[in-house]
Short mmCIF file of C-alpha atoms in Angstrom, two decimals:
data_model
loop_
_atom_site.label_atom_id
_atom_site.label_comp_id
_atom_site.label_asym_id
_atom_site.label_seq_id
_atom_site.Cartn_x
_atom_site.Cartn_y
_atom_site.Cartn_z
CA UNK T 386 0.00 0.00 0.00
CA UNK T 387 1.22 3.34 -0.66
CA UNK T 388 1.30 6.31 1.84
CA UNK T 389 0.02 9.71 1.22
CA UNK T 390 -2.16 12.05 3.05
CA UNK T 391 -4.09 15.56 1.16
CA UNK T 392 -1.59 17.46 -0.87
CA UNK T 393 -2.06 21.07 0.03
CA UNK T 394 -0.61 22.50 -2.88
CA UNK T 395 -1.63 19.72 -5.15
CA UNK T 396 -4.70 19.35 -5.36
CA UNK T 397 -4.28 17.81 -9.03
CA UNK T 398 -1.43 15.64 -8.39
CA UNK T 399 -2.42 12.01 -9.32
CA UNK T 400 -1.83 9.90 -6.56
CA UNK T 401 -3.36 6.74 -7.86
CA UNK T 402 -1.49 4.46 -10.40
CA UNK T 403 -4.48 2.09 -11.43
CA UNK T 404 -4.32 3.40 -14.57
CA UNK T 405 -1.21 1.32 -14.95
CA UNK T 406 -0.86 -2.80 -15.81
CA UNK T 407 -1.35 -4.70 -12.92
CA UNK T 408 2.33 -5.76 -12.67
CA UNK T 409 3.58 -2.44 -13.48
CA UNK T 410 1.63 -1.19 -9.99
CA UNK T 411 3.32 -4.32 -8.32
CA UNK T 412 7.23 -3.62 -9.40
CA UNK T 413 6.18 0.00 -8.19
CA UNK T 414 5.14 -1.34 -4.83
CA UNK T 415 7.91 -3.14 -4.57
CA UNK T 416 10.16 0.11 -5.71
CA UNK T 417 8.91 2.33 -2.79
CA UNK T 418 9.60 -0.64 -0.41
CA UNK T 419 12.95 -1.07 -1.26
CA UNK T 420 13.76 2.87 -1.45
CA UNK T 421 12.49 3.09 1.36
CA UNK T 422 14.69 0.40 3.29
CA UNK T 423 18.07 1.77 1.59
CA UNK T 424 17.36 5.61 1.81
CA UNK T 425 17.23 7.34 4.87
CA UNK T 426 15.05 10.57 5.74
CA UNK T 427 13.00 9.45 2.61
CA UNK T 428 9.95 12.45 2.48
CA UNK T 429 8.41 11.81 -0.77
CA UNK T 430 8.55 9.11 -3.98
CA UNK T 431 7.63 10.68 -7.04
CA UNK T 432 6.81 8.59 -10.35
CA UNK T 433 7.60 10.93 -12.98
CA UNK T 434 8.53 10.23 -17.03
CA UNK T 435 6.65 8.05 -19.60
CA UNK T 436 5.40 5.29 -16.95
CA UNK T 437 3.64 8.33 -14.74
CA UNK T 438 2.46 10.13 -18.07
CA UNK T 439 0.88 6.26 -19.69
CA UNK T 440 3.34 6.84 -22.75
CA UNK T 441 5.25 4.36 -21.86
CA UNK T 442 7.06 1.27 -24.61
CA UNK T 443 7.95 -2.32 -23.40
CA UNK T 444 9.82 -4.03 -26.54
CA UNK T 445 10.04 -1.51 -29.00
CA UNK T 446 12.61 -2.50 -31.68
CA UNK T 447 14.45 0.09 -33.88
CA UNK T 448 17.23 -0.68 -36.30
CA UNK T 449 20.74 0.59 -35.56
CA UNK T 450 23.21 2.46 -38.16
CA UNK T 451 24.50 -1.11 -39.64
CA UNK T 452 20.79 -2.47 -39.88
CA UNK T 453 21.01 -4.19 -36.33
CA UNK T 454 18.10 -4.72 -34.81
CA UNK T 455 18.29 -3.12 -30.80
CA UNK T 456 15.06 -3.59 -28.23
CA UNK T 457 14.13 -0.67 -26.08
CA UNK T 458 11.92 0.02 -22.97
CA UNK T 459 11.29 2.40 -21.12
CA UNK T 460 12.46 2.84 -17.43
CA UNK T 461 10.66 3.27 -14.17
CA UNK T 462 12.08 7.28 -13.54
CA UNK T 463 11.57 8.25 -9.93
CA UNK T 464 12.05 11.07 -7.72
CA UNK T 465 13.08 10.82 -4.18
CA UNK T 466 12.93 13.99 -2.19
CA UNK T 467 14.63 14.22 1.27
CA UNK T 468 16.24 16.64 3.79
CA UNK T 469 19.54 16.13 2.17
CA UNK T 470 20.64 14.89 -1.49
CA UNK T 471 22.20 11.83 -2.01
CA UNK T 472 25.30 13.05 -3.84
CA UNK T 473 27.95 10.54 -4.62
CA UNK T 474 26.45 8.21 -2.97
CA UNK T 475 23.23 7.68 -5.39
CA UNK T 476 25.04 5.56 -7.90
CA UNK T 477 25.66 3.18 -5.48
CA UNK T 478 22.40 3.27 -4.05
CA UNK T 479 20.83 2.86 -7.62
CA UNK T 480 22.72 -0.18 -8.03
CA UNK T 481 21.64 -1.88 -5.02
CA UNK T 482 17.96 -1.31 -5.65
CA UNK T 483 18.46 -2.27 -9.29
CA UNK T 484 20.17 -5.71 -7.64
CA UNK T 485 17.20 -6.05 -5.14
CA UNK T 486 14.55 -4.89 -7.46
CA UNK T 487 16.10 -7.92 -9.98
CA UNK T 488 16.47 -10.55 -7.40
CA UNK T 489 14.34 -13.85 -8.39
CA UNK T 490 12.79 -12.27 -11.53
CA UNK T 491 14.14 -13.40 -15.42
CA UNK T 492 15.89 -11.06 -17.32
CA UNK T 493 13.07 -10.03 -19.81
CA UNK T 494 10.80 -9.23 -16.72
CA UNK T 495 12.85 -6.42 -15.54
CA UNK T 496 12.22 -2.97 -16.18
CA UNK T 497 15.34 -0.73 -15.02
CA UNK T 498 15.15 1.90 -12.67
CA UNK T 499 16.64 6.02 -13.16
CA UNK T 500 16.35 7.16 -9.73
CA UNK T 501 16.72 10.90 -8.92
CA UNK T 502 17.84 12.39 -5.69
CA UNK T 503 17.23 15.96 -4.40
CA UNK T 504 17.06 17.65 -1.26
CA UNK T 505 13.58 19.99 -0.55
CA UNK T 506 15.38 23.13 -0.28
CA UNK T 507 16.34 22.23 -3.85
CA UNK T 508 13.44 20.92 -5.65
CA UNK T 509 11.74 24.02 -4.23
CA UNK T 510 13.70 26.69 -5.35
CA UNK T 511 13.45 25.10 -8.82
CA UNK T 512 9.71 24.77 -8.60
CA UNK T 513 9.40 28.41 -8.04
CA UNK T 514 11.93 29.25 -10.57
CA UNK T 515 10.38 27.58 -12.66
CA UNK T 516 12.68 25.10 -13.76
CA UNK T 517 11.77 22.88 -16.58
CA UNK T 518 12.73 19.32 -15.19
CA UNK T 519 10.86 19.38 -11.94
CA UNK T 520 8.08 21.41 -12.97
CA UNK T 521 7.46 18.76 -15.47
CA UNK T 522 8.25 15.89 -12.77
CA UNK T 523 5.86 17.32 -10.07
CA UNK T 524 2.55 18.40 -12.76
CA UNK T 525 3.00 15.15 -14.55
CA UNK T 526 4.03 12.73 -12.17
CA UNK T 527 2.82 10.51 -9.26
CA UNK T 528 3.14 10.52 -5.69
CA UNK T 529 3.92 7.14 -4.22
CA UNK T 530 4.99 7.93 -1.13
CA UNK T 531 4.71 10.81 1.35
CA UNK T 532 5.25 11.43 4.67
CA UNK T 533 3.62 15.21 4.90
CA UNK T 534 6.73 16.15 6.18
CA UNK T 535 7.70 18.44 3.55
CA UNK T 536 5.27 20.78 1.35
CA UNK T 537 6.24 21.13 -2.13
CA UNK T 538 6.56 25.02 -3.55
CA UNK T 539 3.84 26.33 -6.44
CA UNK T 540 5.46 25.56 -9.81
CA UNK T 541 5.92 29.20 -11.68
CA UNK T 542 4.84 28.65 -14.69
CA UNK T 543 7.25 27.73 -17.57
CA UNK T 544 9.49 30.84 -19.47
CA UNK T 545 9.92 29.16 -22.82
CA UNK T 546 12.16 32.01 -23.81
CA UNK T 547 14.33 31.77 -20.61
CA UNK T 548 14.01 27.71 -21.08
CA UNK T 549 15.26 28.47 -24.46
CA UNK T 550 18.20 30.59 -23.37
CA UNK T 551 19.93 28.29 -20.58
CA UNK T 552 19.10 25.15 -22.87
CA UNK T 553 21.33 27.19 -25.51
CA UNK T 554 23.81 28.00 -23.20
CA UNK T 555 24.21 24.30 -21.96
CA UNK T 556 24.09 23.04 -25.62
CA UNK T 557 27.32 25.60 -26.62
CA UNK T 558 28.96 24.44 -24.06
CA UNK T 559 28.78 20.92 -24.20
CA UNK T 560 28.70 20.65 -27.77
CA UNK T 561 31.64 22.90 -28.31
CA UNK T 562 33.75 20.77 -25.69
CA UNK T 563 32.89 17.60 -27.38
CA UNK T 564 34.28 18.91 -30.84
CA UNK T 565 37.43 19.96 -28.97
CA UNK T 566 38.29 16.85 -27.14
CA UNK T 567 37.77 14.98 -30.91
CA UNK T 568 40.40 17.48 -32.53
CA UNK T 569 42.39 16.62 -29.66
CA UNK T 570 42.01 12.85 -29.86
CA UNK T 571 42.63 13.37 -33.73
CA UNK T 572 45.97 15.24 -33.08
CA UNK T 573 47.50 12.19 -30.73
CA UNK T 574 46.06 9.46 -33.12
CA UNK T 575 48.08 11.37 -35.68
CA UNK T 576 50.88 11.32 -33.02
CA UNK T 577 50.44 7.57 -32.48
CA UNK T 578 49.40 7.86 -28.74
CA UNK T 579 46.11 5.74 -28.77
CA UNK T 580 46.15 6.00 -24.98
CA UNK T 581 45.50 9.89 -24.98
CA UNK T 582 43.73 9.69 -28.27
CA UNK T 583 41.30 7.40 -26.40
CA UNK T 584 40.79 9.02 -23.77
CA UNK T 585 40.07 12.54 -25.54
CA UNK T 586 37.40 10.57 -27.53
CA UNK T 587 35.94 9.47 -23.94
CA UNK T 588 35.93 13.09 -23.00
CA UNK T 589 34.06 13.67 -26.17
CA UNK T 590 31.56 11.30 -25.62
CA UNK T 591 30.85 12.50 -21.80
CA UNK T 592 30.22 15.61 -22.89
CA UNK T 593 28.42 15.41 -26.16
CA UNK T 594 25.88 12.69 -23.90
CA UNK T 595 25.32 15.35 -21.66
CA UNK T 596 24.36 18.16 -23.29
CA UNK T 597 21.02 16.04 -24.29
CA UNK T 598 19.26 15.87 -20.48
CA UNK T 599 20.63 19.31 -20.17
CA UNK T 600 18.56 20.77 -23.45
CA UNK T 601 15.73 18.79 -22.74
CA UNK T 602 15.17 18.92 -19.20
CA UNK T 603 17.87 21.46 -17.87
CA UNK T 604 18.84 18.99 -15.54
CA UNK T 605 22.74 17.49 -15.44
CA UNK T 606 24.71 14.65 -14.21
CA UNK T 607 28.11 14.88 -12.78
CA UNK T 608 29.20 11.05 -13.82
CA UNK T 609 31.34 10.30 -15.80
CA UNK T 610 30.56 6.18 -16.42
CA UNK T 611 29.17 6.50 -20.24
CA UNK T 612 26.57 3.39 -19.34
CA UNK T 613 25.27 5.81 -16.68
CA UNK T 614 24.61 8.63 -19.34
CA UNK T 615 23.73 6.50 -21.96
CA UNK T 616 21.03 5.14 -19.59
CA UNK T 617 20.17 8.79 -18.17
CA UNK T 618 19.75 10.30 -21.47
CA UNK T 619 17.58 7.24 -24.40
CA UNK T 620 14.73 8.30 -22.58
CA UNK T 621 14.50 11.71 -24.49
CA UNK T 622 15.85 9.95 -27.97
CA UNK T 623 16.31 6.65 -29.36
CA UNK T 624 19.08 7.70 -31.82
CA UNK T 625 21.49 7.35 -28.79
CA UNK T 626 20.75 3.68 -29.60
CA UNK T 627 22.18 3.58 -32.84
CA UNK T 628 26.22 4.71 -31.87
CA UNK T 629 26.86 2.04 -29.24
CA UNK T 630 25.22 -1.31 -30.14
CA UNK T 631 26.64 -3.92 -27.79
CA UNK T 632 24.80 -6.74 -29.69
CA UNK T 633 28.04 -8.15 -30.81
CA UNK T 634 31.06 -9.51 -28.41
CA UNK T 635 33.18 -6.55 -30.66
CA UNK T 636 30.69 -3.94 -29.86
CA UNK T 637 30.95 -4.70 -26.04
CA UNK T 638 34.65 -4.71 -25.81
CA UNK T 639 34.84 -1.21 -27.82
CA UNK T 640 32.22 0.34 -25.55
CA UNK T 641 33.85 -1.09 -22.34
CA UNK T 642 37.73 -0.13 -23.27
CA UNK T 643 36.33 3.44 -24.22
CA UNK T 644 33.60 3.40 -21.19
CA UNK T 645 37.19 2.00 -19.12
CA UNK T 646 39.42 5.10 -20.54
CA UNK T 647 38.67 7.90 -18.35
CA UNK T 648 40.48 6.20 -15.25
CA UNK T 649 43.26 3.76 -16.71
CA UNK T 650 44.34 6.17 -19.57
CA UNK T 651 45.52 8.21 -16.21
CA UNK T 652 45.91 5.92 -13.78
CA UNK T 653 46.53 2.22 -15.38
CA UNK T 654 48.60 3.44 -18.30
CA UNK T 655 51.20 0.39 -18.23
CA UNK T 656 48.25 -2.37 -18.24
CA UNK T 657 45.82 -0.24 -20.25
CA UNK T 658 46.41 -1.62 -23.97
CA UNK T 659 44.18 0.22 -27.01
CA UNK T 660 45.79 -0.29 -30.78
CA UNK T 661 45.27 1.87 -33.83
CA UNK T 662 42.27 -0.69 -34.43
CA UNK T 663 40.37 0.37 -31.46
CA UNK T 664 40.45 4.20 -32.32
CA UNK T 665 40.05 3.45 -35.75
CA UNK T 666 36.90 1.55 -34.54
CA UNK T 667 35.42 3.98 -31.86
CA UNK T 668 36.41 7.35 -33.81
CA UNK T 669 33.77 7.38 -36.47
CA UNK T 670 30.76 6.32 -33.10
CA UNK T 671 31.79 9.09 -31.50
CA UNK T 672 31.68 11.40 -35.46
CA UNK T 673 28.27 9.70 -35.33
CA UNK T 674 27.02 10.61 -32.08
CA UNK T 675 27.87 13.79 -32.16
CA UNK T 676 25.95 14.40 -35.58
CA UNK T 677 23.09 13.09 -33.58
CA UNK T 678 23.28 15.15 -30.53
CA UNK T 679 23.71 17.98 -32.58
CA UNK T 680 20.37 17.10 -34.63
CA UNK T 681 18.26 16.51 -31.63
CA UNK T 682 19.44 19.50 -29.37
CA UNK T 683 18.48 21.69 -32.17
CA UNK T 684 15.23 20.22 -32.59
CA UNK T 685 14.64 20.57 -29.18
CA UNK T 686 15.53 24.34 -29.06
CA UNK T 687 13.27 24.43 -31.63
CA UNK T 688 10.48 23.25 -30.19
CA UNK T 689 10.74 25.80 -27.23
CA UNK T 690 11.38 28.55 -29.69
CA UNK T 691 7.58 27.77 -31.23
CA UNK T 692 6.40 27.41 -27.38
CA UNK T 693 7.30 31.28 -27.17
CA UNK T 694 5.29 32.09 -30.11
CA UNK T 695 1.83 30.74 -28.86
#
């Protein structure tokens, strides 16, 4: 059974998930448990994304650039709001309700969880600020779990043109970054150092990854594990898909040695081995993604550019 008691500020919040398959309202159950055992201070659960808005896909299959075939669904996204954030330490605790949450069940049966961490003080000041991520979390999500111990802020309501400005700011940045750590990869693979050029092309990757939750929600992620991105950011395209299949044992051990490069380029240099191959491999994904996250930022600044016309 979930806990909540009268909203005062949200009158309109759904609190009820029946509108969801019956096992989809079980794994949630099960979700708010298990938060609830490995979080402390826990105020509030919040289902937000495509499960909370009923857009959700289970076994959608798109083709990737070589005419793969790749499956996607869509995660269970939650918010948990407490005194403090979780920091560094939400990775971990991700992982060990992913574990729990995948204890017993088969492989196909698990849907994986994005969990999101912030403090009160936080979320509030970007409710009445207006901020596009939880704005959108808190009007279009659920409440699973509340303790009445914290009351949420009025959401102001959305600046398009102000959404539009930070989003472009963010996308400069990032963007810009990620072409300059490719040059530089593309000046040590010309130097014959695969170990920096590598590493560059991680860089380029992080950053490139990032700059799509930071258009489209305004919201950023400090890690730096590519997985973690990769898995923070498909739910706002499926072209992210298409550069890293991992369908193959080839495609695994490219992603992994260039997922792996960002600590033993630095710090394992005498054991870390990556040939001419390998960047040969890995430099025309990361050409490829950043064609893509160039494509779908701009469509996204788009869109809020024809929000500020209406």
């Amino acid at each position: 059974m979930f806990y909540w008691k009268n909203l005062r500020n949200f009158v309109d919040m759904k609190t009820s998930i029946d509108f969801l398959p019956k096992f989809v309202q079980r794994d949630l159950h099960q979700l708010v448990s298990l938060i609830r055992e490995e979080i402390q201070d826990v105020g509030m659960i919040i289902l937000f994304g495509s499960y909370a808005k009923n857009t959700f896909v289970r076994h959608d299959v798109t083709e990737d650039y070589v005419g793969g075939l790749i499956e996607f669904n869509s995660d269970y996204d939650i918010l948990v709001v407490s005194k403090k954030r979780l920091g560094k330490s939400e990775s971990n605790l991700e992982t060990r309700i992913r574990d729990r949450f995948a204890e017993g069940k088969e492989e196909h049966e698990v849907t994986k969880v994005q969990l999101v961490s912030e403090s009160i003080s936080k979320l509030n000041n970007a409710l009445s600020e207006g901020r596009y991520f939880y704005v959108d979390a808190i009007t279009e999500g659920v409440m699973l779990y509340n303790t009445e111990e914290y009351q949420l802020a009025t959401p102001k309501k959305l600046n398009y043109a102000k959404i539009k400005e930070i989003a472009n700011e963010y996308y400069d940045e990032r963007f810009s970054d990620g072409v300059d750590f490719i040059k530089g990869a593309n000046f040590y693979y010309n130097d014959s150092n695969y170990q920096k050029a590598i590493f560059l092309l991680h860089q380029a990757t992080e950053n490139l990854i990032k700059a799509i939750p930071l258009v489209y929600a305004l919201y950023g992620h400090k890690e730096h594990d590519l997985e973690f991105l990769l898995d923070k950011s498909k739910c706002y395209t499926l072209e992210l898909m298409k550069v890293f299949p991992r369908d193959t044992e080839q495609g695994k051990r490219l992603f992994a040695l260039l997922r792996r490069a960002y600590l033993e380029a630095r710090y394992n240099k005498k054991n870390f081995i990556v040939t001419k191959e390998d960047v040969d491999a890995l430099t025309p994904k990361v050409e490829q993604l950043k064609q893509i996250v160039e494509k779908v930022c701009r469509e996204r600044i788009a869109y809020y550019e024809s929000q500020i016309k209406k």
